[in-house]
Amino acid sequence: MENRIKDILSEKGLTAKELSSVIGLSSVSLYNIINGKQEASANTLNAIATALNVPFWQLFVSPSEVQKETDGGYKCPNCGHPLKIKVE
């Protein structure tokens, strides 16, 4: 599955090397995850999301891609399931 880590890093003005230091992952492993050459565990993805200060789901889909339902809820653009989005 494609991820948005590179986009989020750019939005936040960070480098992959800086992120790898923060989460305690080798820069090679992080580059491979970013480029889809290596799968990441849920724990690693959670550490990345936490370090980037974004919800877990934003690693895979941007807020603008999430569709708003007529009832005020949101649904995933990939699978169509409802999303519960916590705005902080």
PDB file of N, CA and C in Angstrom:
ATOM      1  N   MET A   1       0.838  -1.174   0.000  1.00  0.00           N
ATOM      2  CA  MET A   1       0.000   0.000   0.000  1.00  0.00           C
ATOM      3  C   MET A   1       0.888   1.245   0.000  1.00  0.00           C
ATOM      4  N   GLU A   2       0.552   2.179  -0.827  1.00  0.00           N
ATOM      5  CA  GLU A   2       1.301   3.425  -0.924  1.00  0.00           C
ATOM      6  C   GLU A   2       1.074   4.274   0.324  1.00  0.00           C
ATOM      7  N   ASN A   3       2.103   4.966   0.757  1.00  0.00           N
ATOM      8  CA  ASN A   3       1.956   5.821   1.929  1.00  0.00           C
ATOM      9  C   ASN A   3       2.271   7.271   1.568  1.00  0.00           C
ATOM     10  N   ARG A   4       1.949   8.164   2.498  1.00  0.00           N
ATOM     11  CA  ARG A   4       2.143   9.600   2.297  1.00  0.00           C
ATOM     12  C   ARG A   4       3.257  10.163   3.169  1.00  0.00           C
ATOM     13  N   ILE A   5       4.115   9.319   3.698  1.00  0.00           N
ATOM     14  CA  ILE A   5       5.133   9.782   4.641  1.00  0.00           C
ATOM     15  C   ILE A   5       6.011  10.852   4.014  1.00  0.00           C
ATOM     16  N   LYS A   6       6.412  10.653   2.782  1.00  0.00           N
ATOM     17  CA  LYS A   6       7.264  11.640   2.099  1.00  0.00           C
ATOM     18  C   LYS A   6       6.545  12.993   2.000  1.00  0.00           C
ATOM     19  N   ASP A   7       5.263  12.975   1.666  1.00  0.00           N
ATOM     20  CA  ASP A   7       4.480  14.213   1.569  1.00  0.00           C
ATOM     21  C   ASP A   7       4.395  14.920   2.917  1.00  0.00           C
ATOM     22  N   ILE A   8       4.137  14.142   3.970  1.00  0.00           N
ATOM     23  CA  ILE A   8       4.010  14.726   5.308  1.00  0.00           C
ATOM     24  C   ILE A   8       5.343  15.308   5.770  1.00  0.00           C
ATOM     25  N   LEU A   9       6.426  14.601   5.503  1.00  0.00           N
ATOM     26  CA  LEU A   9       7.748  15.137   5.844  1.00  0.00           C
ATOM     27  C   LEU A   9       7.963  16.487   5.165  1.00  0.00           C
ATOM     28  N   SER A  10       7.620  16.558   3.894  1.00  0.00           N
ATOM     29  CA  SER A  10       7.774  17.803   3.144  1.00  0.00           C
ATOM     30  C   SER A  10       6.907  18.909   3.736  1.00  0.00           C
ATOM     31  N   GLU A  11       5.644  18.576   4.064  1.00  0.00           N
ATOM     32  CA  GLU A  11       4.731  19.563   4.651  1.00  0.00           C
ATOM     33  C   GLU A  11       5.265  20.093   5.979  1.00  0.00           C
ATOM     34  N   LYS A  12       5.933  19.235   6.733  1.00  0.00           N
ATOM     35  CA  LYS A  12       6.430  19.611   8.059  1.00  0.00           C
ATOM     36  C   LYS A  12       7.855  20.153   8.021  1.00  0.00           C
ATOM     37  N   GLY A  13       8.493  20.139   6.840  1.00  0.00           N
ATOM     38  CA  GLY A  13       9.853  20.646   6.712  1.00  0.00           C
ATOM     39  C   GLY A  13      10.896  19.761   7.378  1.00  0.00           C
ATOM     40  N   LEU A  14      10.642  18.457   7.395  1.00  0.00           N
ATOM     41  CA  LEU A  14      11.563  17.504   8.010  1.00  0.00           C
ATOM     42  C   LEU A  14      12.183  16.600   6.958  1.00  0.00           C
ATOM     43  N   THR A  15      13.286  15.982   7.323  1.00  0.00           N
ATOM     44  CA  THR A  15      13.914  15.002   6.434  1.00  0.00           C
ATOM     45  C   THR A  15      13.656  13.600   6.991  1.00  0.00           C
ATOM     46  N   ALA A  16      13.795  12.621   6.123  1.00  0.00           N
ATOM     47  CA  ALA A  16      13.643  11.232   6.552  1.00  0.00           C
ATOM     48  C   ALA A  16      14.716  10.881   7.584  1.00  0.00           C
ATOM     49  N   LYS A  17      15.890  11.427   7.426  1.00  0.00           N
ATOM     50  CA  LYS A  17      16.979  11.157   8.380  1.00  0.00           C
ATOM     51  C   LYS A  17      16.610  11.686   9.765  1.00  0.00           C
ATOM     52  N   GLU A  18      16.029  12.880   9.826  1.00  0.00           N
ATOM     53  CA  GLU A  18      15.598  13.429  11.118  1.00  0.00           C
ATOM     54  C   GLU A  18      14.529  12.549  11.748  1.00  0.00           C
ATOM     55  N   LEU A  19      13.561  12.117  10.937  1.00  0.00           N
ATOM     56  CA  LEU A  19      12.496  11.261  11.441  1.00  0.00           C
ATOM     57  C   LEU A  19      13.050   9.931  11.931  1.00  0.00           C
ATOM     58  N   SER A  20      13.984   9.357  11.178  1.00  0.00           N
ATOM     59  CA  SER A  20      14.544   8.067  11.585  1.00  0.00           C
ATOM     60  C   SER A  20      15.240   8.180  12.943  1.00  0.00           C
ATOM     61  N   SER A  21      15.890   9.299  13.203  1.00  0.00           N
ATOM     62  CA  SER A  21      16.539   9.512  14.505  1.00  0.00           C
ATOM     63  C   SER A  21      15.517   9.595  15.625  1.00  0.00           C
ATOM     64  N   VAL A  22      14.420  10.287  15.370  1.00  0.00           N
ATOM     65  CA  VAL A  22      13.385  10.464  16.388  1.00  0.00           C
ATOM     66  C   VAL A  22      12.730   9.135  16.760  1.00  0.00           C
ATOM     67  N   ILE A  23      12.461   8.297  15.764  1.00  0.00           N
ATOM     68  CA  ILE A  23      11.741   7.049  16.047  1.00  0.00           C
ATOM     69  C   ILE A  23      12.663   5.866  16.305  1.00  0.00           C
ATOM     70  N   GLY A  24      13.965   6.065  16.177  1.00  0.00           N
ATOM     71  CA  GLY A  24      14.908   5.000  16.462  1.00  0.00           C
ATOM     72  C   GLY A  24      14.940   3.902  15.419  1.00  0.00           C
ATOM     73  N   LEU A  25      14.775   4.277  14.173  1.00  0.00           N
ATOM     74  CA  LEU A  25      14.801   3.338  13.054  1.00  0.00           C
ATOM     75  C   LEU A  25      15.946   3.738  12.140  1.00  0.00           C
ATOM     76  N   SER A  26      16.600   2.780  11.541  1.00  0.00           N
ATOM     77  CA  SER A  26      17.696   3.142  10.642  1.00  0.00           C
ATOM     78  C   SER A  26      17.147   3.940   9.459  1.00  0.00           C
ATOM     79  N   SER A  27      17.964   4.852   8.963  1.00  0.00           N
ATOM     80  CA  SER A  27      17.519   5.674   7.836  1.00  0.00           C
ATOM     81  C   SER A  27      17.269   4.809   6.607  1.00  0.00           C
ATOM     82  N   VAL A  28      18.025   3.739   6.435  1.00  0.00           N
ATOM     83  CA  VAL A  28      17.816   2.837   5.292  1.00  0.00           C
ATOM     84  C   VAL A  28      16.447   2.180   5.379  1.00  0.00           C
ATOM     85  N   SER A  29      16.082   1.693   6.568  1.00  0.00           N
ATOM     86  CA  SER A  29      14.767   1.063   6.740  1.00  0.00           C
ATOM     87  C   SER A  29      13.650   2.067   6.479  1.00  0.00           C
ATOM     88  N   LEU A  30      13.803   3.279   7.008  1.00  0.00           N
ATOM     89  CA  LEU A  30      12.760   4.285   6.793  1.00  0.00           C
ATOM     90  C   LEU A  30      12.647   4.644   5.320  1.00  0.00           C
ATOM     91  N   TYR A  31      13.757   4.823   4.631  1.00  0.00           N
ATOM     92  CA  TYR A  31      13.714   5.112   3.194  1.00  0.00           C
ATOM     93  C   TYR A  31      12.998   3.985   2.450  1.00  0.00           C
ATOM     94  N   ASN A  32      13.279   2.745   2.829  1.00  0.00           N
ATOM     95  CA  ASN A  32      12.622   1.608   2.180  1.00  0.00           C
ATOM     96  C   ASN A  32      11.118   1.591   2.446  1.00  0.00           C
ATOM     97  N   ILE A  33      10.709   1.949   3.652  1.00  0.00           N
ATOM     98  CA  ILE A  33       9.282   2.030   3.975  1.00  0.00           C
ATOM     99  C   ILE A  33       8.636   3.133   3.152  1.00  0.00           C
ATOM    100  N   ILE A  34       9.254   4.293   3.134  1.00  0.00           N
ATOM    101  CA  ILE A  34       8.727   5.435   2.389  1.00  0.00           C
ATOM    102  C   ILE A  34       8.556   5.096   0.910  1.00  0.00           C
ATOM    103  N   ASN A  35       9.512   4.383   0.351  1.00  0.00           N
ATOM    104  CA  ASN A  35       9.486   4.069  -1.077  1.00  0.00           C
ATOM    105  C   ASN A  35       8.788   2.757  -1.411  1.00  0.00           C
ATOM    106  N   GLY A  36       8.131   2.153  -0.425  1.00  0.00           N
ATOM    107  CA  GLY A  36       7.349   0.948  -0.666  1.00  0.00           C
ATOM    108  C   GLY A  36       8.160  -0.307  -0.907  1.00  0.00           C
ATOM    109  N   LYS A  37       9.426  -0.300  -0.530  1.00  0.00           N
ATOM    110  CA  LYS A  37      10.287  -1.471  -0.728  1.00  0.00           C
ATOM    111  C   LYS A  37      10.299  -2.382   0.496  1.00  0.00           C
ATOM    112  N   GLN A  38       9.738  -1.887   1.594  1.00  0.00           N
ATOM    113  CA  GLN A  38       9.718  -2.650   2.843  1.00  0.00           C
ATOM    114  C   GLN A  38       8.395  -2.383   3.547  1.00  0.00           C
ATOM    115  N   GLU A  39       7.797  -3.434   4.077  1.00  0.00           N
ATOM    116  CA  GLU A  39       6.577  -3.294   4.864  1.00  0.00           C
ATOM    117  C   GLU A  39       6.944  -2.832   6.271  1.00  0.00           C
ATOM    118  N   ALA A  40       6.089  -2.024   6.861  1.00  0.00           N
ATOM    119  CA  ALA A  40       6.316  -1.562   8.220  1.00  0.00           C
ATOM    120  C   ALA A  40       5.281  -2.188   9.139  1.00  0.00           C
ATOM    121  N   SER A  41       5.681  -2.466  10.351  1.00  0.00           N
ATOM    122  CA  SER A  41       4.736  -2.995  11.336  1.00  0.00           C
ATOM    123  C   SER A  41       3.799  -1.871  11.770  1.00  0.00           C
ATOM    124  N   ALA A  42       2.695  -2.267  12.375  1.00  0.00           N
ATOM    125  CA  ALA A  42       1.748  -1.273  12.898  1.00  0.00           C
ATOM    126  C   ALA A  42       2.432  -0.415  13.961  1.00  0.00           C
ATOM    127  N   ASN A  43       3.298  -1.019  14.762  1.00  0.00           N
ATOM    128  CA  ASN A  43       4.008  -0.253  15.794  1.00  0.00           C
ATOM    129  C   ASN A  43       4.925   0.797  15.180  1.00  0.00           C
ATOM    130  N   THR A  44       5.606   0.431  14.111  1.00  0.00           N
ATOM    131  CA  THR A  44       6.492   1.384  13.434  1.00  0.00           C
ATOM    132  C   THR A  44       5.680   2.511  12.813  1.00  0.00           C
ATOM    133  N   LEU A  45       4.571   2.162  12.157  1.00  0.00           N
ATOM    134  CA  LEU A  45       3.712   3.189  11.556  1.00  0.00           C
ATOM    135  C   LEU A  45       3.126   4.105  12.626  1.00  0.00           C
ATOM    136  N   ASN A  46       2.767   3.535  13.762  1.00  0.00           N
ATOM    137  CA  ASN A  46       2.246   4.352  14.852  1.00  0.00           C
ATOM    138  C   ASN A  46       3.322   5.304  15.370  1.00  0.00           C
ATOM    139  N   ALA A  47       4.559   4.823  15.470  1.00  0.00           N
ATOM    140  CA  ALA A  47       5.666   5.683  15.909  1.00  0.00           C
ATOM    141  C   ALA A  47       5.892   6.818  14.913  1.00  0.00           C
ATOM    142  N   ILE A  48       5.787   6.511  13.629  1.00  0.00           N
ATOM    143  CA  ILE A  48       5.953   7.529  12.589  1.00  0.00           C
ATOM    144  C   ILE A  48       4.845   8.573  12.699  1.00  0.00           C
ATOM    145  N   ALA A  49       3.599   8.117  12.818  1.00  0.00           N
ATOM    146  CA  ALA A  49       2.464   9.040  12.930  1.00  0.00           C
ATOM    147  C   ALA A  49       2.603   9.922  14.169  1.00  0.00           C
ATOM    148  N   THR A  50       2.995   9.324  15.281  1.00  0.00           N
ATOM    149  CA  THR A  50       3.163  10.078  16.524  1.00  0.00           C
ATOM    150  C   THR A  50       4.264  11.123  16.377  1.00  0.00           C
ATOM    151  N   ALA A  51       5.402  10.713  15.803  1.00  0.00           N
ATOM    152  CA  ALA A  51       6.521  11.643  15.620  1.00  0.00           C
ATOM    153  C   ALA A  51       6.153  12.790  14.679  1.00  0.00           C
ATOM    154  N   LEU A  52       5.310  12.497  13.686  1.00  0.00           N
ATOM    155  CA  LEU A  52       4.897  13.531  12.734  1.00  0.00           C
ATOM    156  C   LEU A  52       3.676  14.309  13.215  1.00  0.00           C
ATOM    157  N   ASN A  53       3.138  13.892  14.357  1.00  0.00           N
ATOM    158  CA  ASN A  53       1.962  14.538  14.946  1.00  0.00           C
ATOM    159  C   ASN A  53       0.764  14.548  13.994  1.00  0.00           C
ATOM    160  N   VAL A  54       0.509  13.381  13.396  1.00  0.00           N
ATOM    161  CA  VAL A  54      -0.665  13.214  12.529  1.00  0.00           C
ATOM    162  C   VAL A  54      -1.388  11.941  12.947  1.00  0.00           C
ATOM    163  N   PRO A  55      -2.692  11.847  12.671  1.00  0.00           N
ATOM    164  CA  PRO A  55      -3.391  10.597  12.937  1.00  0.00           C
ATOM    165  C   PRO A  55      -2.829   9.483  12.057  1.00  0.00           C
ATOM    166  N   PHE A  56      -2.894   8.266  12.537  1.00  0.00           N
ATOM    167  CA  PHE A  56      -2.381   7.092  11.823  1.00  0.00           C
ATOM    168  C   PHE A  56      -2.877   7.043  10.383  1.00  0.00           C
ATOM    169  N   TRP A  57      -4.181   7.310  10.167  1.00  0.00           N
ATOM    170  CA  TRP A  57      -4.768   7.188   8.833  1.00  0.00           C
ATOM    171  C   TRP A  57      -4.175   8.173   7.833  1.00  0.00           C
ATOM    172  N   GLN A  58      -3.635   9.301   8.324  1.00  0.00           N
ATOM    173  CA  GLN A  58      -3.067  10.286   7.403  1.00  0.00           C
ATOM    174  C   GLN A  58      -1.767   9.814   6.762  1.00  0.00           C
ATOM    175  N   LEU A  59      -1.201   8.715   7.262  1.00  0.00           N
ATOM    176  CA  LEU A  59      -0.024   8.159   6.602  1.00  0.00           C
ATOM    177  C   LEU A  59      -0.387   7.562   5.252  1.00  0.00           C
ATOM    178  N   PHE A  60      -1.681   7.332   5.030  1.00  0.00           N
ATOM    179  CA  PHE A  60      -2.125   6.665   3.804  1.00  0.00           C
ATOM    180  C   PHE A  60      -3.076   7.496   2.948  1.00  0.00           C
ATOM    181  N   VAL A  61      -3.738   8.463   3.525  1.00  0.00           N
ATOM    182  CA  VAL A  61      -4.690   9.277   2.771  1.00  0.00           C
ATOM    183  C   VAL A  61      -4.687  10.690   3.349  1.00  0.00           C
ATOM    184  N   SER A  62      -4.745  11.667   2.470  1.00  0.00           N
ATOM    185  CA  SER A  62      -4.739  13.060   2.935  1.00  0.00           C
ATOM    186  C   SER A  62      -6.144  13.457   3.384  1.00  0.00           C
ATOM    187  N   PRO A  63      -6.233  14.427   4.280  1.00  0.00           N
ATOM    188  CA  PRO A  63      -7.550  14.875   4.716  1.00  0.00           C
ATOM    189  C   PRO A  63      -8.429  15.341   3.556  1.00  0.00           C
ATOM    190  N   SER A  64      -7.828  15.914   2.516  1.00  0.00           N
ATOM    191  CA  SER A  64      -8.626  16.392   1.383  1.00  0.00           C
ATOM    192  C   SER A  64      -9.197  15.241   0.557  1.00  0.00           C
ATOM    193  N   GLU A  65      -8.584  14.049   0.648  1.00  0.00           N
ATOM    194  CA  GLU A  65      -9.089  12.892  -0.091  1.00  0.00           C
ATOM    195  C   GLU A  65     -10.247  12.199   0.617  1.00  0.00           C
ATOM    196  N   VAL A  66     -10.392  12.458   1.902  1.00  0.00           N
ATOM    197  CA  VAL A  66     -11.468  11.849   2.668  1.00  0.00           C
ATOM    198  C   VAL A  66     -12.756  12.570   2.309  1.00  0.00           C
ATOM    199  N   GLN A  67     -13.747  11.802   1.929  1.00  0.00           N
ATOM    200  CA  GLN A  67     -15.001  12.379   1.458  1.00  0.00           C
ATOM    201  C   GLN A  67     -15.961  12.617   2.618  1.00  0.00           C
ATOM    202  N   LYS A  68     -16.591  13.781   2.621  1.00  0.00           N
ATOM    203  CA  LYS A  68     -17.555  14.095   3.664  1.00  0.00           C
ATOM    204  C   LYS A  68     -18.932  13.605   3.246  1.00  0.00           C
ATOM    205  N   GLU A  69     -19.577  12.908   4.155  1.00  0.00           N
ATOM    206  CA  GLU A  69     -20.923  12.387   3.910  1.00  0.00           C
ATOM    207  C   GLU A  69     -21.946  13.481   4.196  1.00  0.00           C
ATOM    208  N   THR A  70     -23.145  13.300   3.694  1.00  0.00           N
ATOM    209  CA  THR A  70     -24.209  14.278   3.924  1.00  0.00           C
ATOM    210  C   THR A  70     -24.602  14.356   5.392  1.00  0.00           C
ATOM    211  N   ASP A  71     -24.372  13.288   6.161  1.00  0.00           N
ATOM    212  CA  ASP A  71     -24.714  13.301   7.586  1.00  0.00           C
ATOM    213  C   ASP A  71     -23.606  13.908   8.450  1.00  0.00           C
ATOM    214  N   GLY A  72     -22.569  14.464   7.814  1.00  0.00           N
ATOM    215  CA  GLY A  72     -21.488  15.095   8.547  1.00  0.00           C
ATOM    216  C   GLY A  72     -20.322  14.177   8.837  1.00  0.00           C
ATOM    217  N   GLY A  73     -20.470  12.880   8.557  1.00  0.00           N
ATOM    218  CA  GLY A  73     -19.382  11.929   8.767  1.00  0.00           C
ATOM    219  C   GLY A  73     -18.460  11.890   7.566  1.00  0.00           C
ATOM    220  N   TYR A  74     -17.450  11.077   7.649  1.00  0.00           N
ATOM    221  CA  TYR A  74     -16.474  10.943   6.571  1.00  0.00           C
ATOM    222  C   TYR A  74     -16.330   9.485   6.191  1.00  0.00           C
ATOM    223  N   LYS A  75     -15.926   9.242   4.934  1.00  0.00           N
ATOM    224  CA  LYS A  75     -15.675   7.865   4.517  1.00  0.00           C
ATOM    225  C   LYS A  75     -14.337   7.760   3.806  1.00  0.00           C
ATOM    226  N   CYS A  76     -13.754   6.584   3.885  1.00  0.00           N
ATOM    227  CA  CYS A  76     -12.467   6.310   3.277  1.00  0.00           C
ATOM    228  C   CYS A  76     -12.596   6.326   1.756  1.00  0.00           C
ATOM    229  N   PRO A  77     -11.688   7.006   1.054  1.00  0.00           N
ATOM    230  CA  PRO A  77     -11.775   7.029  -0.407  1.00  0.00           C
ATOM    231  C   PRO A  77     -11.407   5.691  -1.044  1.00  0.00           C
ATOM    232  N   ASN A  78     -10.716   4.832  -0.299  1.00  0.00           N
ATOM    233  CA  ASN A  78     -10.306   3.540  -0.847  1.00  0.00           C
ATOM    234  C   ASN A  78     -11.366   2.466  -0.678  1.00  0.00           C
ATOM    235  N   CYS A  79     -11.902   2.326   0.526  1.00  0.00           N
ATOM    236  CA  CYS A  79     -12.827   1.226   0.791  1.00  0.00           C
ATOM    237  C   CYS A  79     -14.259   1.685   1.008  1.00  0.00           C
ATOM    238  N   GLY A  80     -14.482   2.976   1.251  1.00  0.00           N
ATOM    239  CA  GLY A  80     -15.828   3.493   1.443  1.00  0.00           C
ATOM    240  C   GLY A  80     -16.376   3.339   2.852  1.00  0.00           C
ATOM    241  N   HIS A  81     -15.615   2.753   3.755  1.00  0.00           N
ATOM    242  CA  HIS A  81     -16.078   2.588   5.135  1.00  0.00           C
ATOM    243  C   HIS A  81     -16.048   3.922   5.870  1.00  0.00           C
ATOM    244  N   PRO A  82     -16.975   4.098   6.804  1.00  0.00           N
ATOM    245  CA  PRO A  82     -16.991   5.343   7.604  1.00  0.00           C
ATOM    246  C   PRO A  82     -15.724   5.484   8.417  1.00  0.00           C
ATOM    247  N   LEU A  83     -15.261   6.722   8.563  1.00  0.00           N
ATOM    248  CA  LEU A  83     -14.084   7.027   9.380  1.00  0.00           C
ATOM    249  C   LEU A  83     -14.509   7.877  10.553  1.00  0.00           C
ATOM    250  N   LYS A  84     -13.883   7.623  11.673  1.00  0.00           N
ATOM    251  CA  LYS A  84     -14.075   8.486  12.823  1.00  0.00           C
ATOM    252  C   LYS A  84     -12.825   9.348  12.918  1.00  0.00           C
ATOM    253  N   ILE A  85     -12.982  10.612  12.669  1.00  0.00           N
ATOM    254  CA  ILE A  85     -11.844  11.527  12.626  1.00  0.00           C
ATOM    255  C   ILE A  85     -11.863  12.405  13.860  1.00  0.00           C
ATOM    256  N   LYS A  86     -10.765  12.358  14.579  1.00  0.00           N
ATOM    257  CA  LYS A  86     -10.623  13.178  15.777  1.00  0.00           C
ATOM    258  C   LYS A  86      -9.829  14.415  15.401  1.00  0.00           C
ATOM    259  N   VAL A  87     -10.447  15.567  15.543  1.00  0.00           N
ATOM    260  CA  VAL A  87      -9.782  16.826  15.225  1.00  0.00           C
ATOM    261  C   VAL A  87      -9.259  17.418  16.512  1.00  0.00           C
ATOM    262  N   GLU A  88      -7.960  17.707  16.530  1.00  0.00           N
ATOM    263  CA  GLU A  88      -7.350  18.268  17.729  1.00  0.00           C
ATOM    264  C   GLU A  88      -6.983  19.702  17.517  1.00  0.00           C
TER     265      GLU A  88
END
